[in-house]
Every structure is written in structure tokens, then in C-alpha cells.
Coordinates of C-alpha atoms and ligand atoms in Angstrom, one line a residue:
X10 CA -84.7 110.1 11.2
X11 CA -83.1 110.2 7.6
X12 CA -83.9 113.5 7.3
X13 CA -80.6 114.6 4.8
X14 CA -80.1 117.9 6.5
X15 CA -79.4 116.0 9.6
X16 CA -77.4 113.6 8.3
X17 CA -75.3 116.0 6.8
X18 CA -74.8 118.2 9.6
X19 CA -74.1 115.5 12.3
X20 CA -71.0 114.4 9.4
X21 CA -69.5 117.9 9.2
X22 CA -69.8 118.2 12.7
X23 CA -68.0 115.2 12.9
X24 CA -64.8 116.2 10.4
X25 CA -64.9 119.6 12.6
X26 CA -64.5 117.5 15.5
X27 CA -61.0 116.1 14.1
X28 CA -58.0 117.0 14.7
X29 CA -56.3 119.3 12.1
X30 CA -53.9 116.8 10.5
X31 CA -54.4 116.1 6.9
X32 CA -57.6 119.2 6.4
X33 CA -57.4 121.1 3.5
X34 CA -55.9 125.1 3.9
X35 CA -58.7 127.1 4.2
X36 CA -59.7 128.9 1.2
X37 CA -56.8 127.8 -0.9
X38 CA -57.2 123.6 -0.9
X39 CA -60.7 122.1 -0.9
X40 CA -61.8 118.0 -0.4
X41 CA -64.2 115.8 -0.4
X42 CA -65.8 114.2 2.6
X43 CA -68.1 110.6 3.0
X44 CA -69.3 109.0 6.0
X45 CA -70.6 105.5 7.3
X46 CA -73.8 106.3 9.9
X47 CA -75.2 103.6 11.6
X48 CA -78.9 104.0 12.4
X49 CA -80.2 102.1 15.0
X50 CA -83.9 101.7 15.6
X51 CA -85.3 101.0 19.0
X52 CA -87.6 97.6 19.3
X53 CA -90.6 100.1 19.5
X54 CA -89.5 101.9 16.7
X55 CA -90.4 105.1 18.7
X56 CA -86.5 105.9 19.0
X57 CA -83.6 106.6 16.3
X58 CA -79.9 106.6 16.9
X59 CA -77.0 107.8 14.7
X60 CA -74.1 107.6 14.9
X61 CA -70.8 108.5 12.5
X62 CA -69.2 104.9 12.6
X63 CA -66.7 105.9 9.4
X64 CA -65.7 109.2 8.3
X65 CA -63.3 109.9 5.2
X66 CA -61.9 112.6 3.3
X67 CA -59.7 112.4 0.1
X68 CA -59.2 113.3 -3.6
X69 CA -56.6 110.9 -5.1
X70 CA -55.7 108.1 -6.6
X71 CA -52.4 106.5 -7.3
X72 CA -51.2 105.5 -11.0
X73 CA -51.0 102.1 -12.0
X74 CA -47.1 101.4 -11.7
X75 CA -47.5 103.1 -8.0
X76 CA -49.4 99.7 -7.0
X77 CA -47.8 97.3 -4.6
X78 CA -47.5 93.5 -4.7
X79 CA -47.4 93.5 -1.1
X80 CA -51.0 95.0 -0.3
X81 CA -49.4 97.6 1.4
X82 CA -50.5 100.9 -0.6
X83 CA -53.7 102.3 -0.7
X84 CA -54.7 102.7 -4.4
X85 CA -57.8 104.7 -3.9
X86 CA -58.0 107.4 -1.6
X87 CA -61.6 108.9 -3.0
X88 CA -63.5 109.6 0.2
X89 CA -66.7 106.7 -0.6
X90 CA -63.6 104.7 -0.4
X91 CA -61.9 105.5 2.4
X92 CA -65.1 105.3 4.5
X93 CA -66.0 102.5 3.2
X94 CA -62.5 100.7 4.5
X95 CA -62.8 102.6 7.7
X96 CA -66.1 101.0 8.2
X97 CA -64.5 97.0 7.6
X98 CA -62.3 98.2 10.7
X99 CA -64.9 99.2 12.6
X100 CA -67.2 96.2 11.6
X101 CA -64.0 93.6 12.0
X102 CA -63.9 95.1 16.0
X103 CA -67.5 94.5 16.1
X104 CA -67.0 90.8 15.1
X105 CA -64.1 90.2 17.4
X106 CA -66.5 91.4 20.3
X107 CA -69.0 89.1 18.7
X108 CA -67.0 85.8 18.4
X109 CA -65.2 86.6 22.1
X110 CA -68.3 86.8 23.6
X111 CA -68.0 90.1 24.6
X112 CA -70.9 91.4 22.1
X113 CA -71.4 94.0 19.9
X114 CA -74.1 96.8 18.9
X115 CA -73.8 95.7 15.4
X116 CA -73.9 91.9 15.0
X117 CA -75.9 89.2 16.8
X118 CA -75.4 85.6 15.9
X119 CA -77.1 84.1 12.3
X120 CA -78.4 80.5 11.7
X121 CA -76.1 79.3 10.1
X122 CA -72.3 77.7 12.0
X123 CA -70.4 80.3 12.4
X124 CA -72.3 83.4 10.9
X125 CA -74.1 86.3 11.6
X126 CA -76.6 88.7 11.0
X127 CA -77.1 92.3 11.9
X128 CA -79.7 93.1 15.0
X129 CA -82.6 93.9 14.6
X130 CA -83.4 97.8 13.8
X131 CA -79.6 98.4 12.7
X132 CA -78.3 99.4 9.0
X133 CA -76.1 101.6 7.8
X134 CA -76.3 104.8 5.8
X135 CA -73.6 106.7 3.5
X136 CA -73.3 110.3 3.2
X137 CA -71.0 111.5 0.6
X138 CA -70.5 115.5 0.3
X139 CA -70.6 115.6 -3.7
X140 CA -72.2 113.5 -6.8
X141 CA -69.7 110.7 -7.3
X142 CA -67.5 110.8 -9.8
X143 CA -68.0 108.8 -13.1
X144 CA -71.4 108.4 -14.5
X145 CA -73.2 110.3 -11.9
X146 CA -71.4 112.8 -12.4
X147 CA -72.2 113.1 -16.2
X148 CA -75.3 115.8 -15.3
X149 CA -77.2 117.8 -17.7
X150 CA -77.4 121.8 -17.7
X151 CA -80.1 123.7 -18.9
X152 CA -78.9 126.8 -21.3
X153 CA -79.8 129.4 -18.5
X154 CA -76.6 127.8 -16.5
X155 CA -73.0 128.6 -17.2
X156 CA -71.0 126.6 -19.2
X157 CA -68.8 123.9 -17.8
X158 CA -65.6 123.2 -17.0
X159 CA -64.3 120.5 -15.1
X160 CA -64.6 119.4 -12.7
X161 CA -67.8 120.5 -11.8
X162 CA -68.4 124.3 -10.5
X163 CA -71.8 125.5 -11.7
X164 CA -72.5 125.8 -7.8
X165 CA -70.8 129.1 -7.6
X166 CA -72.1 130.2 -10.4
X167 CA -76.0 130.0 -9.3
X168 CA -75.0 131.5 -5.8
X169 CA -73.9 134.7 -7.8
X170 CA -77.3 134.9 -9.3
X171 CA -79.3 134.2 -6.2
X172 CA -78.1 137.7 -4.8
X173 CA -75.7 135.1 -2.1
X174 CA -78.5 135.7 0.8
X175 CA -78.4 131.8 0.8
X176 CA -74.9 131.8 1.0
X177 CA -74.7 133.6 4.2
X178 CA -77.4 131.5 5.5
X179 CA -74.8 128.7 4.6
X180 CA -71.7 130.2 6.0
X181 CA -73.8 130.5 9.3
X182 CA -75.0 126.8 9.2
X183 CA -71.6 125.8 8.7
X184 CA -70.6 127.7 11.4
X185 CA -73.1 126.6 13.7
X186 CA -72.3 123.0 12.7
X187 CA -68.5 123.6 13.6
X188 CA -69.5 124.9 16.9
X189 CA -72.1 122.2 18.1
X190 CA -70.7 119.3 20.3
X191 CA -73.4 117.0 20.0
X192 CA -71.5 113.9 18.7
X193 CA -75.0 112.1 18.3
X194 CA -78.5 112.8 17.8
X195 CA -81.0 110.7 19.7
X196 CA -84.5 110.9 18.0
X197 CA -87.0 110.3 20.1
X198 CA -91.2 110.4 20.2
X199 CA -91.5 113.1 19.4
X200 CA -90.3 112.1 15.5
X201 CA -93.2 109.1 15.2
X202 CA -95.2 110.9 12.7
X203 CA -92.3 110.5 9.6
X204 CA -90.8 107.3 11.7
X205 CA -93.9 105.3 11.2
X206 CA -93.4 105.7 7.3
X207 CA -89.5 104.2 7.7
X208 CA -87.6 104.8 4.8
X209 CA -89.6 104.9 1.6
X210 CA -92.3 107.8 2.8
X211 CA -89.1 109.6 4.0
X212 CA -87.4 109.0 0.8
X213 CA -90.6 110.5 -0.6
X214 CA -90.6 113.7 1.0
X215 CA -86.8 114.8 0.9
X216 CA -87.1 113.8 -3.1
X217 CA -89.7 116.8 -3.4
X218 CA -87.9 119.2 -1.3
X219 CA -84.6 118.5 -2.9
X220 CA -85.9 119.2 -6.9
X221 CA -87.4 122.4 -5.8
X222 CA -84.4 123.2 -4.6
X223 CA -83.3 126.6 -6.6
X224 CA -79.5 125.5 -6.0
X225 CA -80.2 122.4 -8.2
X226 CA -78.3 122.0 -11.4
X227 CA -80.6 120.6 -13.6
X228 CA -83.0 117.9 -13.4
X229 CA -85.1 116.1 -16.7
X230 CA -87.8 118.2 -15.8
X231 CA -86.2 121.1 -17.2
X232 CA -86.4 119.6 -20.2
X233 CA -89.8 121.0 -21.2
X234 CA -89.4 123.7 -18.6
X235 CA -90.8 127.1 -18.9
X236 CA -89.5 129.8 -16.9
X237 CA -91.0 133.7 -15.9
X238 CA -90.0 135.1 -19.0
X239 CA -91.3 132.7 -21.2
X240 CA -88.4 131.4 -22.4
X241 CA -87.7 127.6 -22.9
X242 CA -84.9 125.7 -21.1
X243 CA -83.3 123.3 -23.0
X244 CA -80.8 120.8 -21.9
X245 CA -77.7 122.6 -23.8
X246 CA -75.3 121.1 -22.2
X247 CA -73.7 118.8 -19.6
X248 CA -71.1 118.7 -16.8
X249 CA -67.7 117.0 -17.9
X250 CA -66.2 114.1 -16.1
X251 CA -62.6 113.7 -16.2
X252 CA -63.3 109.8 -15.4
X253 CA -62.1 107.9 -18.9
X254 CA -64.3 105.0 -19.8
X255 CA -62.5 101.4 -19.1
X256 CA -60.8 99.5 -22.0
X257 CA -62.9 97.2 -24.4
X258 CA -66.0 99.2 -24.2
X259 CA -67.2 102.1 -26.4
X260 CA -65.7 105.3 -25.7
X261 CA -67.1 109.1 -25.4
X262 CA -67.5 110.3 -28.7
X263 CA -66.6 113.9 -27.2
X264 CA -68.5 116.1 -29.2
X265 CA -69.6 119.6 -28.0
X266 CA -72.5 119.9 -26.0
X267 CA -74.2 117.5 -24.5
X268 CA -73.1 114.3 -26.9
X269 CA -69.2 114.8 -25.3
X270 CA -69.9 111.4 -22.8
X271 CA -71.4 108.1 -23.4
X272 CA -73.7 107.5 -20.3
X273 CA -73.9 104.4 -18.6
X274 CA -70.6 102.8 -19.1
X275 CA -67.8 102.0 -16.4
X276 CA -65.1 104.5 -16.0
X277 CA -61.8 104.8 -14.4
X278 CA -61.2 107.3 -11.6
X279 CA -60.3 110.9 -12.8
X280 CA -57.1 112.6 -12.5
X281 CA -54.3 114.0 -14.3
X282 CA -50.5 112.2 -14.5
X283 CA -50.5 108.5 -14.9
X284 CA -54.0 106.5 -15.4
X285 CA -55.4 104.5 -12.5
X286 CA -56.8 101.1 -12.7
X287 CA -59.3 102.0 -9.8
X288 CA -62.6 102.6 -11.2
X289 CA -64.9 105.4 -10.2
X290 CA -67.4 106.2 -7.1
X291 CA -70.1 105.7 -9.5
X292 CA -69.1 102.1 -10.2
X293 CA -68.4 100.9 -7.1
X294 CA -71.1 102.4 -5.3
X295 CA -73.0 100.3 -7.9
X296 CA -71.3 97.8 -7.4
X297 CA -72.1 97.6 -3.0
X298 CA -75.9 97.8 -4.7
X299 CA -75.7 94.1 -5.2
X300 CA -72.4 92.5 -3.3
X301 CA -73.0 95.0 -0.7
X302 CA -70.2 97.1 1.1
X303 CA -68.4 94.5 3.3
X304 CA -65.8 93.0 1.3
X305 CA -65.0 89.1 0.4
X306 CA -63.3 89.0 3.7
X307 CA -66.0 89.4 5.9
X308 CA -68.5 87.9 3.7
X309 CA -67.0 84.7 5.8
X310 CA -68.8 85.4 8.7
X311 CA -72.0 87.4 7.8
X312 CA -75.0 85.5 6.6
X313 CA -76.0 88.4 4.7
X314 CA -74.3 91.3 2.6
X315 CA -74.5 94.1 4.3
X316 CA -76.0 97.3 2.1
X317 CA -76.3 101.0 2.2
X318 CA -80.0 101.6 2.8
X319 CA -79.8 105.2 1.5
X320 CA -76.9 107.3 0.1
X321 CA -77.4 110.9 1.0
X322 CA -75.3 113.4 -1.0
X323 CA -74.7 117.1 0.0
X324 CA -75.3 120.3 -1.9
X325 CA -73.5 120.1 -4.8
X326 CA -74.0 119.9 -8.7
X327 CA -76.7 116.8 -8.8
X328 CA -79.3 115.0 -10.8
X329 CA -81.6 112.7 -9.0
X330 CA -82.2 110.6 -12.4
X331 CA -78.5 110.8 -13.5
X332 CA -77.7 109.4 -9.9
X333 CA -80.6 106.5 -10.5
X334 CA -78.7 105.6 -13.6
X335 CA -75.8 105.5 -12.1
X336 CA -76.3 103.9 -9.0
X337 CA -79.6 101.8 -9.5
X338 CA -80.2 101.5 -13.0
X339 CA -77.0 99.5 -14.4
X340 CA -77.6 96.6 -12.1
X341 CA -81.4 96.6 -10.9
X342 CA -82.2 93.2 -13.7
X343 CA -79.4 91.3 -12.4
X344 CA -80.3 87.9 -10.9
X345 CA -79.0 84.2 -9.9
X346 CA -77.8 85.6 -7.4
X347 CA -76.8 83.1 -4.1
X348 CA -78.3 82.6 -1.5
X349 CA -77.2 86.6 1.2
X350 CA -77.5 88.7 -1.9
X351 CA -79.9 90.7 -3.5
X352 CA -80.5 93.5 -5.6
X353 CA -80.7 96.2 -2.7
X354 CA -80.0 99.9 -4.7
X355 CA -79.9 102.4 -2.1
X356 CA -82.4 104.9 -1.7
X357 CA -81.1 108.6 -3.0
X358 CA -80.8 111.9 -1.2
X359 CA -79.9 115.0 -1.5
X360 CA -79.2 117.7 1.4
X361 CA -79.0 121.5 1.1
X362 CA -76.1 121.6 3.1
X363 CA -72.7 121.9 1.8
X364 CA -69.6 121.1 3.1
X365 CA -67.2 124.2 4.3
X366 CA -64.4 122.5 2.3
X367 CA -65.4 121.6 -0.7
X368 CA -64.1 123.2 -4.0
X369 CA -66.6 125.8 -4.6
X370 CA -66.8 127.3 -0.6
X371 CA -63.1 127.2 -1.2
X372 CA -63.3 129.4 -4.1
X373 CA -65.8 131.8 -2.7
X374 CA -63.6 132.3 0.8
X375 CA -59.9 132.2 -1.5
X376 CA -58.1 135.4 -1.2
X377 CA -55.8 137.0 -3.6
X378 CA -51.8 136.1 -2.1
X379 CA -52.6 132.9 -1.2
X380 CA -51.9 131.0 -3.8
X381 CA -53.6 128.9 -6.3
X382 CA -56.3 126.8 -5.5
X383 CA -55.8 122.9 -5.2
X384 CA -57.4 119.8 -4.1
X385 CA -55.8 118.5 -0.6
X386 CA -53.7 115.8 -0.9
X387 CA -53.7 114.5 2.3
X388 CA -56.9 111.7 2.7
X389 CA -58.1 111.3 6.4
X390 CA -59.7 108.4 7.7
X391 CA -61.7 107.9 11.5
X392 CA -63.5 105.0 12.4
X393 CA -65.3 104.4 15.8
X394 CA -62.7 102.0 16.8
X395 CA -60.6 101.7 20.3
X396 CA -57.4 101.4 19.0
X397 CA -55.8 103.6 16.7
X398 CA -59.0 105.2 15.3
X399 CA -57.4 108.1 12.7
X400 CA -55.6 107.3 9.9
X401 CA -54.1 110.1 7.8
X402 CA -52.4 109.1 4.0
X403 CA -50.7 111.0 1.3
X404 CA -49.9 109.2 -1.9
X405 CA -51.3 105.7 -0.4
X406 CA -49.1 105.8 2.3
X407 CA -48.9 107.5 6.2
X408 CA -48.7 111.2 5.6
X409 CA -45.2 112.5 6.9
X410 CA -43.7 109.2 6.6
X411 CA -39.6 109.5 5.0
X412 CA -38.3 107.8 1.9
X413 CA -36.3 105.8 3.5
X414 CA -39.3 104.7 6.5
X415 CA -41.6 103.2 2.8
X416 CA -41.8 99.9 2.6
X417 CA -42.1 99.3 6.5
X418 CA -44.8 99.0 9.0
X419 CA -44.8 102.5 10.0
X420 CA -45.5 103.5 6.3
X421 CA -48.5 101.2 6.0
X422 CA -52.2 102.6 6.3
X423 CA -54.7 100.6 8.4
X424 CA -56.8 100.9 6.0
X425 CA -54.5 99.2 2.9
X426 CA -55.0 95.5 1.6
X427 CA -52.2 93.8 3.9
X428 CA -53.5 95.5 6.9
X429 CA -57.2 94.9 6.4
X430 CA -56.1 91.7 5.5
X431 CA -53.7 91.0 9.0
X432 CA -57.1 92.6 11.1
X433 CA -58.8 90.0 9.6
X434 CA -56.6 86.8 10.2
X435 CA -56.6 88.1 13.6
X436 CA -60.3 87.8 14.1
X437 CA -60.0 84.2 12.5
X438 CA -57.3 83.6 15.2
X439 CA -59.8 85.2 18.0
X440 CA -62.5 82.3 16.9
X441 CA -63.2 79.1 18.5
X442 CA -62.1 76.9 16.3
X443 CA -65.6 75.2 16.2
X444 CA -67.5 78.6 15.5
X445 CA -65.7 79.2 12.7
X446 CA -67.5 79.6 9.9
X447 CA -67.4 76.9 7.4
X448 CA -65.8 78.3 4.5
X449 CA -63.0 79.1 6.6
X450 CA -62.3 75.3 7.4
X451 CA -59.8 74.7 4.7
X452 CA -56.1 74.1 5.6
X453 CA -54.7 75.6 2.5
X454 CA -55.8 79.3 3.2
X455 CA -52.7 81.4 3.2
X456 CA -52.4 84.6 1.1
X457 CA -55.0 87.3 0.5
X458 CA -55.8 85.9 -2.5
X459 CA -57.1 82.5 -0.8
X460 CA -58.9 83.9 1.6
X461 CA -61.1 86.2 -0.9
X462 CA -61.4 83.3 -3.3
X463 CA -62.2 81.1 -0.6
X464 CA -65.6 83.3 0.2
X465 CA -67.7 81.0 -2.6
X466 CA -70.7 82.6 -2.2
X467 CA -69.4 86.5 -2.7
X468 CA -67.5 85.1 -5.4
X469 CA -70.6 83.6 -7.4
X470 CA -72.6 87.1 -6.7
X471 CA -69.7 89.3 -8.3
X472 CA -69.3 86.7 -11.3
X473 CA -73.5 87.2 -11.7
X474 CA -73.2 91.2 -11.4
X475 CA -69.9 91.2 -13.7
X476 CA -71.6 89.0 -16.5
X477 CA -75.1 90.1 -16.4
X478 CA -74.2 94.1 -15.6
X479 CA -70.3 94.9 -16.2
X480 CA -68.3 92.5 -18.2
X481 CA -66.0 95.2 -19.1
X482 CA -64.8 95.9 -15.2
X483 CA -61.3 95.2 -15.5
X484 CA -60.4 92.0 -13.3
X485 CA -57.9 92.2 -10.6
X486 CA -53.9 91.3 -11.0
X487 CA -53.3 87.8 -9.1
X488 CA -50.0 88.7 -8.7
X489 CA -50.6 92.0 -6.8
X490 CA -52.9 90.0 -4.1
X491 CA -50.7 87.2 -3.0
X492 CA -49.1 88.6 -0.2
X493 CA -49.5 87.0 2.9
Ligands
LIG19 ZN1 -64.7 109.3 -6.6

């Protein structure tokens, strides 16, 4: 059921699905695309279900002094992010059918007043269509690869040499993808064989199939690799990041080859113009490793964090052990944790499927006259939610939206602090008063602030990971989260 290649297609099925609105120009702008799939398992285990619950595309990230008291800007518009907020909406709808009594696929009630749990058989999955930027991105290249340039675009570079058969087998799956309707894939018996092994046997088998891989950047093996010729591969180089490493920490000492980047260390999301206090894909994906992916807010009413089981990147420059740095590594010895956390690092995948819009299918289908190539601005989000389900942003607020229209409610994302925020406080509102969860008992709850600090036990697990794992992540401004 978590075979990558399926996973992948069923998301770019799922962008092709959406209306145009905020999708990059065809051969001149490119993006980057990351889904939330929930995979439910059937009591006999016989039968699989996925299904797209969060979808998000984007490139950008606004500068510091763009940052809004109010909540009502979306700083980070990387597409991990935006599916990962599009994914609170859709889990907040899920609670609100869940407290009314109304039920929900997703949650079934906990122990514990007021809480609950996932059902049995469900988790989620994310798919993200590139390495994520900041330290997994940092990957080596073996000296029969061309040199770099950020960001990363060694892709095109091995297509050339592979004589581009694969490429039109690409340009066809793509294709194909584009033209299927099947909005879900049911996996039935037929499937028991690799079902029976759940996760880790399937983890087992994609890792082999993805380092054989020929479209594969580089992996440690290469190393001590010997190729046809004879000649030795040696790890000459490695692809840049444009992510800067945080304040207070030690710095890239940015000499050529592959000592330009310190490995390991947090970094701030990349980008030209003004910096950005949002740190990078790399980090918080790490990050959802151990506080999971839901947030302080709903940390109120689940008994456990909720993780990604498996991460599942497509084709694109990648490095399973850079990505197990990265992503595992950093955080797998921290501990103390309270009682609904754990150290749960995803399981890591690669597909061979690449997304028709990312930067280097962009560059093989750009034509000369149409102008130079760029990442799209726009950043779309869809979540499996009734109301309002698409959500499409430029510069942190609703793409299209006038000068004079900032500042109001039509300007707002759904998917920005104050919104999340007011979603929220209307599933507190939508709670019997005696099913609500404890923590949420206090009178003095009122701004955003309160509310996050007032989730005790997500609030001991992040001061555990922050101490024991990042003690350089840069904390939060108080006065940018006390809107109400
Ligand atoms: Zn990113």
C-alpha cells in the first residue's frame, strides 16, 4: 500500500484535478507540491485506503518586517507547510464531527475527559515532490555529475546522459496521471503478500529499488564506487542550499567543494530579498518527528501526537542518508518526553516519479520567447473539507486581493495563524462544556498565545526537543501571537 510510485501518482493526479488558479505557466514557472494521505487499514488488514486529505503547492516565504501582529499573514508558503496547515483544517472538521456526535473517519474517543485518539488502522502519510530544503538538501555529488548551482538541477543534467528514453517514459506517466480520474485507490486482497509486512518490509523493498535507481544523485555508496571504466568516483562535491544557518550557531565555512556547508545545523528558509525567520523544511519536518504534525492547538484534544509514518519524496536530487540526517538523526536520542510523545522519525521514500511542474521538467519543456524561467509565486492549498476547501495565496495573503482590501477578512488565508486560530475556538464553542478537555478549563484563555501556552504537555515536549536537540531554534515573538 505505501508503494511510493503510487503515492506519488495518486498526488499529481490530485494537483491535476485542481482548478487552474495559482499553477505555475507551463514551461516558464515551475513549483513545488506536498501532500497529507490518509491511509486507512481495514480491521482485517486485507484492505488499504488512500486518500489525499491535504494538498499544497508553493515556493515562498515572506521577510521578517512582512510579519503581522495580527496572525493574519501566512509567513511560510513552502509546500510541507502549506499541507501541513491544510491538514489542521481538515483534522479540526474531523473533531467538530467528533465532539457533535456526528463522527468522523479520523478520530474516535481516547481515555482520557475530553480527548481522543485516532481509529484503529488510520495514519497519515506525507508526500513532498523534492528533498526539503535545508540540511536535506546539503547532498553529495560524485565527480562523474555536473557541477552545481543552486538550487539544485543535477536532474537534467543525468537525463541528457541517459539518451532521455526515460524521459519520455516520464512525460507519458505524467500524462497518464493527468488524464486518470480515479480520486482514490482502494487496495484490496489481492495486495496481502507486501500488506502482511506493514510498513517496515515495505520500507525495505522501495529503499533497494530507489538506490539502484540510475536517476539518483549520489548516495555514500559511491564513495568507494567503481564504475565500467575503472574509474573511481569520489564525492567531489555537493549540492548548495541557499538556506543560511540560524544565528548563534556555527556558520558554513563556504569553502569550494564539498566543505562549502556545515551539516546538521538548523537553517533558515532560502530565498533572495529580505531574510525570513521561518526555518527550513528540513527542520520542521524534524521537528513533527517528535511533537508530531498537529500543532499546540489541537494537542488539546488528542491524547496522542499525531506523526507522519512515512515521508515519501518524488524524483528529484536525493540522498537517503543525507535525508536520515536530516530528518531522523538530529533528534532520534531525545527523551523526557511527556506522557503522547515519542520519538516517532518517519520512515523515508523515494519515488521515480517526478512532478510535471517542478523546476527541472520546466526547464526541459521552456521554449525560447517565453520568457525567463521562474518559480510560481502563487501557493495553493486543498484540504478535504466541506466548506471552502481551496485556498490560493500570494505574498501570505489571498492571491488577487487589492491594496486597499489588506488588512481585512477577505485578504486573510484560511490557512494563517488568526484563522486557524478562530477554526479552533469554534470547535471549543461546538464542545459540551463537560467534554472539554481539561486543559481547556481555565477562564483566562483569550489570545493565541494562551491557548498554545495553555497546551502543558506539547509545551514540555518542544522545551525537551529544543534543549536536548535544537537550542539554537530561534524562539517565537510574544508580541506577534497575541492577537485574539
Ligand atoms: Zn522548504
Amino acid at each position: 500500500p505505501c508503494d511510493p510510485q503510487n503515492i506519488a501518482k495518486l498526488c499529481y493526479e490530485r494537483f491535476s484535478q485542481l482548478p487552474r488558479r495559482g499553477k505555475p505557466e507551463p514551461g516558464r514557472e515551475w513549483t513545488l507540491l506536498a501532500a497529507v494521505l490518509q491511509i486507512t487499514r481495514g480491521a482485517d488488514s486485507h484492505s488499504v485506503a488512500m486518500e489525499v486529505v491535504s494538498l499544497g503547492t508553493g515556493t515562498k516565504c515572506i521577510g521578517q518586517t512582512a510579519m503581522s501582529p495580527t496572525g493574519d499573514v501566512l509567513n511560510d508558503s513552502h509546500a510541507e507547510v502549506i499541507a501541513r496547515r491544510g491538514c489542521i483544517r481538515y483534522l479540526i472538521q474531523e473533531l467538530h464531527g467528533a465532539v457533535s456526535g456526528r463522527g468522523s473517519s479520523v478520530f474516535c474517543a481516547a481515555d482520557e475527559r475530553g480527548k481522543w485518539k485516532l481509529r484503529p488502522g488510520v495514519s497519515f502519510l506525507l508526500f513532498t515532490s523534492h528533498t526539503p530544503c535545508g540540511d536535506a538538501s546539503i547532498i553529495p555529488m560524485t565527480d562523474s555529475q555536473p557541477q552545481p548551482c543552486p538550487p539544485v538541477t543535477s536532474v537534467k543534467g543525468h537525463e541528457q546522459t541517459d539518451g532521455g528514453g526515460d524521459l519520455k517514459r516520464k512525460a507519458e506517466e505524467s500524462g497518464e496521471v493527468q488524464n486518470s480520474k480515479q480520486p482514490r485507490l482502494e487496495e484490496t486482497a489481492e495486495m496481502k503478500e507486501e500488506d502482511r509486512g506493514d510498513t517496515e518490509q515495505c520500507g525495505s523493498l522501495n529503499f533497494n529499488k530507489t538506490s539502484e535507481t540510475p536517476s539518483q544523485t549520489s548516495s555514500s555508496a559511491d564513495l568507494a564506487q567503481t564504475d565500467g571504466a575503472g574509474l573511481h568516483h569520489q564525492v567531489s562535491d555537493i549540492h548548495r542550499t541557499g538556506a543560511k544557518c540560524v544565528l548563534g550557531g556555527p556558520a558554513d565555512p563556504l569553502q569550494p567543494g564539498v566543505r562549502y556547508h556545515s551539516p546538521g545545523v538548523l537553517r533558515v528558509k532560502p530565498g533572495r530579498g529580505e531574510p525570513t525567520l521561518s526555518l527550513s523544511c528540513s527542520d520542521k519536518m524534524a521537528r513533527w518527528g517528535v511533537l508530531g504534525f498537529q500543532g499546540a492547538l489541537l494537542s488539546h484534544y488528542l491524547q496522542e501526537a499525531l506523526y507522519f509514518s512515512t515521508v515519501v519524496v518524488g524524483k528529484c536530487p536525493y540522498d537517503q542518508e543525507v535525508m536520515q540526517r536530516a530528518l531522523v538523526t538530529r533528534c532520534a536520542c531525545v527523551s523526557d518526553l511527556p506522557a503522547g510523545f515519542s520519538v516517532r522519525p518517519p520512515e523515508l521514500l523515494q519515488a521515480t516519479l517526478e512532478f510535471p511542474f517542478s523546476q527541472a521538467q520546466t526547464e526541459l519543456q521552456h521554449q525560447a520567447g517565453q520568457g525567463r524561467i521562474s518559480p510560481c509565486g502563487a501557493a495553493i492549498s486543498w484540504c478535504n473539507i466541506t466548506e471552502q476547501p481551496l485556498d490560493v495565496t500570494a505574498n501570505g495573503y489571498k492571491h488577487g486581493v487589492t491594496k486597499k482590501a489588506l488588512g481585512t477578512a477577505k485578504a486573510r488565508s484560511l490557512l494563517c495563524k488568526l484563522e486557524l486560530f478562530h477554526s479552533f475556538l469554534s470547535l471549543v464553542s461546538a464542545t459540551d462544556p463537560s467534554a472539554l478537555p481539561n486543559s481547556l478549563r481555565k477562564a483566562e484563555l483569550q489570545t493565541y498565545w494562551d491557548y498554545k501556552q495553555a497546551s502543558q504537555s506539547y509545551q514540555q515536549a518542544w522545551q525537551q526537543l529544543r534543549s536536548q536537540a535544537f537550542p539554537l531554534w530561534p524562539r517565537s515573538d510574544r508580541n506577534l501571537l497575541l492577537f485574539h
